[in-house]
Coordinates of C-alpha atoms in Angstrom, one line a residue:
M202 CA 51.0 32.6 33.0
E203 CA 48.2 31.4 35.0
N204 CA 45.8 33.5 33.2
T205 CA 47.1 32.3 29.9
S206 CA 47.1 28.5 30.5
G207 CA 43.3 29.1 32.0
S208 CA 42.2 30.9 29.0
V209 CA 43.6 28.0 26.8
G210 CA 42.0 25.3 28.7
A211 CA 38.8 27.2 28.5
T212 CA 39.1 27.4 24.6
V213 CA 39.8 23.6 24.4
V214 CA 36.5 22.8 26.7
T215 CA 34.6 25.0 24.3
D216 CA 35.7 23.5 21.4
A217 CA 34.8 20.1 22.5
E218 CA 31.5 21.2 23.5
S219 CA 30.8 23.1 20.2
S220 CA 32.0 20.0 18.1
R221 CA 29.5 17.9 20.0
S222 CA 26.7 20.0 19.7
L223 CA 27.1 20.1 15.8
R224 CA 26.9 16.4 15.8
S225 CA 23.4 14.8 15.3
Y226 CA 22.2 12.1 17.7
V227 CA 20.7 10.3 14.6
D228 CA 23.4 8.2 13.0
W229 CA 21.9 8.0 9.3
P230 CA 24.3 5.7 8.0
A231 CA 23.5 3.2 10.6
I232 CA 19.8 3.5 9.8
I233 CA 20.2 3.3 6.0
A234 CA 22.5 0.0 6.8
G235 CA 19.3 -1.2 8.6
V236 CA 17.0 -0.6 6.1
V237 CA 19.1 -2.1 3.3
T238 CA 19.4 -5.2 5.6
T239 CA 15.6 -5.4 6.1
W240 CA 14.8 -5.1 2.8
A241 CA 17.3 -7.5 1.5
I242 CA 16.1 -10.4 4.0
T243 CA 12.4 -9.4 3.0
S244 CA 13.2 -10.0 -0.7
V245 CA 15.2 -13.5 0.3
L246 CA 12.3 -14.7 2.3
A247 CA 9.3 -13.4 0.2
T248 CA 11.2 -15.2 -2.8
F249 CA 11.4 -18.4 -1.0
G250 CA 7.8 -18.1 0.1
S251 CA 6.4 -17.7 -3.3
G252 CA 8.8 -20.6 -4.5
I253 CA 6.7 -23.1 -2.0
G254 CA 3.7 -21.3 -2.7
L255 CA 3.4 -19.6 0.8
T256 CA 1.6 -16.5 -0.8
M257 CA -1.9 -15.0 0.0
T258 CA -2.7 -14.3 -3.5
G259 CA -1.7 -17.8 -5.1
A260 CA -3.4 -21.0 -5.3
P261 CA -2.8 -23.9 -2.8
W262 CA 0.0 -26.4 -4.2
D263 CA -2.2 -29.2 -2.9
P264 CA -5.7 -29.3 -4.6
N265 CA -7.1 -31.1 -1.2
M266 CA -5.6 -28.4 1.0
S267 CA -8.2 -26.4 2.7
A268 CA -8.5 -22.8 1.7
G269 CA -8.5 -21.5 5.2
W270 CA -5.4 -23.5 6.3
F271 CA -3.6 -22.2 3.1
L272 CA -4.7 -18.6 3.9
A273 CA -3.4 -19.2 7.5
A274 CA 0.1 -20.5 6.5
G275 CA 0.4 -17.5 4.1
A276 CA -0.4 -15.2 6.8
L277 CA 1.8 -16.5 9.3
W278 CA 4.7 -16.6 6.8
F279 CA 3.9 -12.8 5.9
I280 CA 4.0 -12.2 9.7
W281 CA 7.4 -13.8 10.1
V282 CA 9.2 -12.2 7.1
Q283 CA 7.9 -8.9 8.4
I284 CA 8.9 -8.9 12.0
S285 CA 12.3 -10.9 11.4
S286 CA 13.5 -8.7 8.7
V287 CA 13.0 -5.6 10.7
M288 CA 14.3 -7.0 13.9
A289 CA 17.4 -7.7 11.8
G290 CA 17.5 -4.4 10.6
G291 CA 17.0 -2.6 13.8
Y292 CA 19.8 -5.2 15.5
L293 CA 22.2 -3.9 13.0
A294 CA 21.4 -0.2 13.3
G295 CA 21.7 -0.4 17.1
R296 CA 25.0 -2.1 16.8
L297 CA 26.5 0.4 14.4
R298 CA 25.2 3.4 15.9
H299 CA 27.7 5.8 17.5
R300 CA 27.3 6.1 21.4
F301 CA 27.6 9.6 23.0
T302 CA 28.9 9.9 26.6
D303 CA 26.7 12.7 27.5
A304 CA 23.8 10.6 28.2
T305 CA 22.6 8.3 31.0
E306 CA 22.1 4.5 30.4
H307 CA 18.3 5.1 30.0
E308 CA 19.0 7.7 27.4
I309 CA 21.1 5.6 25.5
E310 CA 18.6 2.8 25.3
M311 CA 16.4 5.1 24.3
R312 CA 18.4 6.4 21.4
D313 CA 19.1 2.9 20.3
G314 CA 15.6 2.0 20.3
A315 CA 14.7 5.1 18.4
H316 CA 17.3 4.4 15.7
G317 CA 15.3 0.9 15.3
L318 CA 12.0 2.7 15.0
L319 CA 13.7 4.7 12.2
V320 CA 14.8 1.7 10.4
W321 CA 11.0 0.3 10.8
G322 CA 9.6 3.5 9.4
A323 CA 11.9 4.1 6.4
S324 CA 11.4 0.5 5.5
V325 CA 7.8 1.1 5.4
L326 CA 7.9 4.2 3.6
V327 CA 10.3 2.3 1.0
G328 CA 7.4 -0.6 0.8
A329 CA 4.6 2.1 0.2
V330 CA 6.3 3.8 -2.7
V331 CA 7.2 0.1 -4.3
A332 CA 3.5 -0.8 -3.7
I333 CA 2.3 2.5 -5.3
S334 CA 4.7 2.2 -8.4
A335 CA 3.3 -1.6 -8.9
V336 CA -0.2 -0.3 -8.7
S337 CA 0.4 2.5 -11.2
G338 CA 2.2 0.3 -13.7
G339 CA -0.6 -2.3 -13.4
I340 CA -3.3 0.4 -14.0
S341 CA -1.1 1.5 -16.9
A342 CA -1.0 -2.0 -18.4
V343 CA -4.6 -2.2 -18.2
T344 CA -5.2 1.1 -19.9
N345 CA -3.1 0.3 -22.7
N346 CA -4.5 -2.9 -23.2
T347 CA -8.1 -2.0 -22.8
A348 CA -9.2 -1.4 -26.3
A349 CA -7.6 -4.8 -27.6
V350 CA -9.3 -6.7 -25.1
S351 CA -12.6 -5.0 -25.4
G352 CA -12.7 -6.0 -29.1
S353 CA -11.7 -9.6 -28.8
N354 CA -13.9 -12.7 -28.4
I355 CA -12.2 -13.7 -24.9
D356 CA -14.3 -14.6 -22.0
R357 CA -14.3 -11.4 -19.9
G358 CA -15.7 -12.9 -16.8
P359 CA -18.8 -15.0 -15.1
V360 CA -21.2 -12.2 -16.7
D361 CA -20.1 -12.9 -20.1
S362 CA -20.2 -16.6 -19.8
A363 CA -23.9 -16.4 -18.2
V364 CA -24.9 -14.3 -21.3
E365 CA -23.4 -16.6 -23.8
R366 CA -25.1 -19.6 -22.2
L367 CA -28.5 -17.6 -21.9
F368 CA -28.7 -16.8 -25.7
R369 CA -27.3 -20.4 -26.8
P370 CA -29.5 -21.2 -29.9
V371 CA -31.9 -23.8 -29.8
I372 CA -31.0 -26.9 -32.2
T373 CA -34.2 -28.5 -34.1
S374 CA -34.8 -32.0 -34.9
D375 CA -33.2 -31.5 -38.3
A376 CA -30.0 -30.3 -36.6
S377 CA -30.6 -26.8 -37.7
A378 CA -30.1 -23.9 -35.3
V379 CA -32.4 -21.1 -34.7
R380 CA -30.0 -18.1 -35.1
G381 CA -32.4 -15.4 -33.9
L382 CA -32.3 -11.8 -35.4
S383 CA -29.4 -10.0 -36.9
P384 CA -25.8 -9.9 -35.6
A385 CA -26.0 -6.6 -34.5
A386 CA -29.5 -6.9 -32.7
S387 CA -28.0 -10.0 -31.2
A388 CA -24.7 -7.8 -29.8
A389 CA -26.9 -5.0 -28.6
A390 CA -29.3 -7.8 -26.6
R391 CA -26.4 -9.4 -24.9
N392 CA -24.9 -6.1 -24.0
D393 CA -28.2 -4.7 -22.5
V394 CA -28.5 -8.2 -20.6
G395 CA -24.8 -7.8 -19.4
R396 CA -25.5 -4.5 -18.1
I397 CA -28.4 -5.8 -15.9
V398 CA -26.7 -8.6 -14.6
A399 CA -23.8 -6.6 -13.6
L400 CA -26.1 -4.0 -11.8
A401 CA -27.8 -6.9 -10.2
V402 CA -24.7 -8.7 -8.6
P403 CA -24.4 -6.1 -5.4
E404 CA -28.3 -7.1 -4.5
G405 CA -27.5 -11.0 -5.2
E406 CA -30.8 -11.2 -7.2
I407 CA -32.4 -9.8 -10.5
A408 CA -35.5 -8.0 -10.2
N409 CA -38.7 -9.6 -11.4
S410 CA -39.2 -6.9 -14.2
D411 CA -35.7 -7.2 -15.4
K412 CA -36.2 -11.2 -15.4
Q413 CA -39.5 -10.8 -17.6
Y414 CA -37.7 -8.3 -19.9
I415 CA -34.4 -10.7 -20.1
A416 CA -36.8 -13.6 -21.1
R417 CA -38.5 -11.9 -23.9
L418 CA -35.1 -11.2 -25.4
V419 CA -34.0 -14.6 -24.7
A420 CA -37.2 -15.9 -26.7
V421 CA -36.8 -13.8 -29.4
H422 CA -33.2 -14.4 -30.4
T423 CA -33.2 -18.2 -29.4
G424 CA -36.6 -19.6 -30.6
L425 CA -37.3 -20.7 -27.2
P426 CA -41.0 -20.5 -25.9
Q427 CA -41.5 -18.0 -23.0
A428 CA -41.4 -20.6 -20.6
G429 CA -38.2 -22.1 -21.7
A430 CA -36.6 -18.5 -21.9
R431 CA -37.8 -17.8 -18.3
A432 CA -36.3 -21.3 -17.3
R433 CA -33.0 -20.3 -18.4
V434 CA -33.3 -16.8 -16.4
D435 CA -34.5 -18.2 -13.3
G436 CA -32.2 -21.2 -13.4
P437 CA -28.5 -20.7 -14.5
L438 CA -28.5 -16.8 -14.6
A439 CA -29.9 -16.4 -11.3
A440 CA -27.4 -18.7 -9.9
T441 CA -24.5 -17.0 -11.6
V442 CA -25.8 -13.7 -10.1
S443 CA -25.8 -15.2 -6.4
D444 CA -22.8 -16.8 -6.8
M445 CA -21.0 -13.7 -7.8
Q446 CA -22.6 -11.8 -5.2
A447 CA -21.4 -14.2 -2.9
A448 CA -17.8 -14.0 -4.3
A449 CA -17.9 -10.3 -3.9
E450 CA -18.9 -10.5 -0.3
T451 CA -16.2 -13.0 0.5
A452 CA -13.6 -10.8 -1.3
R453 CA -14.7 -7.9 0.8
K454 CA -14.5 -9.5 4.1
T455 CA -10.9 -11.0 3.2
G456 CA -9.8 -7.7 2.2
I457 CA -10.8 -6.3 5.4
V458 CA -9.1 -9.0 7.5
A459 CA -6.0 -8.6 5.2
A460 CA -5.8 -4.8 5.9
F461 CA -6.3 -5.5 9.7
L462 CA -3.6 -8.2 9.6
T463 CA -1.0 -5.9 7.7
A464 CA -1.6 -3.0 9.9
A465 CA -1.2 -5.4 13.2
T466 CA 1.8 -6.9 11.6
L467 CA 3.4 -3.4 10.9
L468 CA 2.7 -2.3 14.5
V469 CA 4.2 -5.5 16.0
S470 CA 7.4 -5.1 13.6
G471 CA 8.0 -1.6 14.7
I472 CA 7.8 -2.6 18.4
A473 CA 10.2 -5.6 17.5
G474 CA 12.5 -3.1 15.7
W475 CA 12.6 -0.8 18.8
W476 CA 13.4 -4.0 21.0
A477 CA 16.1 -5.3 18.5
A478 CA 18.0 -2.2 18.2
G479 CA 18.1 -2.0 22.1
V480 CA 19.8 -5.4 21.9
G481 CA 22.1 -4.3 19.5
G482 CA 23.2 -1.4 21.5
R483 CA 23.9 -3.6 24.5
H484 CA 25.9 -5.7 22.4
R485 CA 27.9 -2.7 21.2
D486 CA 28.5 -1.6 24.6
E487 CA 29.6 -5.0 26.1
N488 CA 31.5 -5.9 23.0
V489 CA 29.4 -9.3 22.4
D490 CA 31.4 -11.5 19.7
L491 CA 28.8 -12.5 17.1
V492 CA 31.5 -13.1 14.6
K493 CA 32.5 -16.4 16.4
W494 CA 29.4 -18.2 14.9
F495 CA 30.7 -17.6 11.5
R496 CA 34.3 -18.5 12.3
F497 CA 35.4 -21.9 10.7
R498 CA 38.6 -22.3 12.9

């Protein structure tokens, strides 16, 4: 009898240990709940921010507002949205995670924090997929509309505007306009000048040989004397190239700052998710009642 009861007890212990070993320490339902919460809060706060103009890609709602202050406000809002949403998702994952009794307090805190980190990682991956899908959709739309846009007379940028002003015909005293050569020759000249200007933008200025060539084309197609044509090239056209180069440099620097800001924000939000999940785990173990804040009685 003693041997029989002993064998039964050993069997029971073995079954308990076996069922515990088959159960994963990663509680995926809690992580999924945290990711859903993170993205729900992100969507709500991002929509609210767009409604009041707190976006780093839009224009200030106040024309008198400095662009620097506007970008700073948008950046702070972006940081707040990212960190607060991940903290909420991490807290929920830590609060919902099943606790195992075969670990020390330190190990339990580590597992809770790891669940918050997994919520952050999954949220980042979902955001990357959404961003890639948006970019792919934008590229597809641009590709589908390229033919229609390229054949229209719509202004397609500062280069086209500058070329149009450059080849503006001269109005004589009898109110007649000098139209220059044939439309085909005029279109070819405009395209040629447009390519020269586009290639000169990265340098910020047009080479002197190109200026002379453009001035000759302008003189032929507008009826201006050589000096007047060169004045157009050295004045408005050169200013346009310089402004475009400055704008491109500003955009490059802004892109670098935005990239570092995004990376830093993601890093801080990951740390915040780990911390919030630890808080959620402690509240789970201590049975902290948060529902009392939502009771109306």
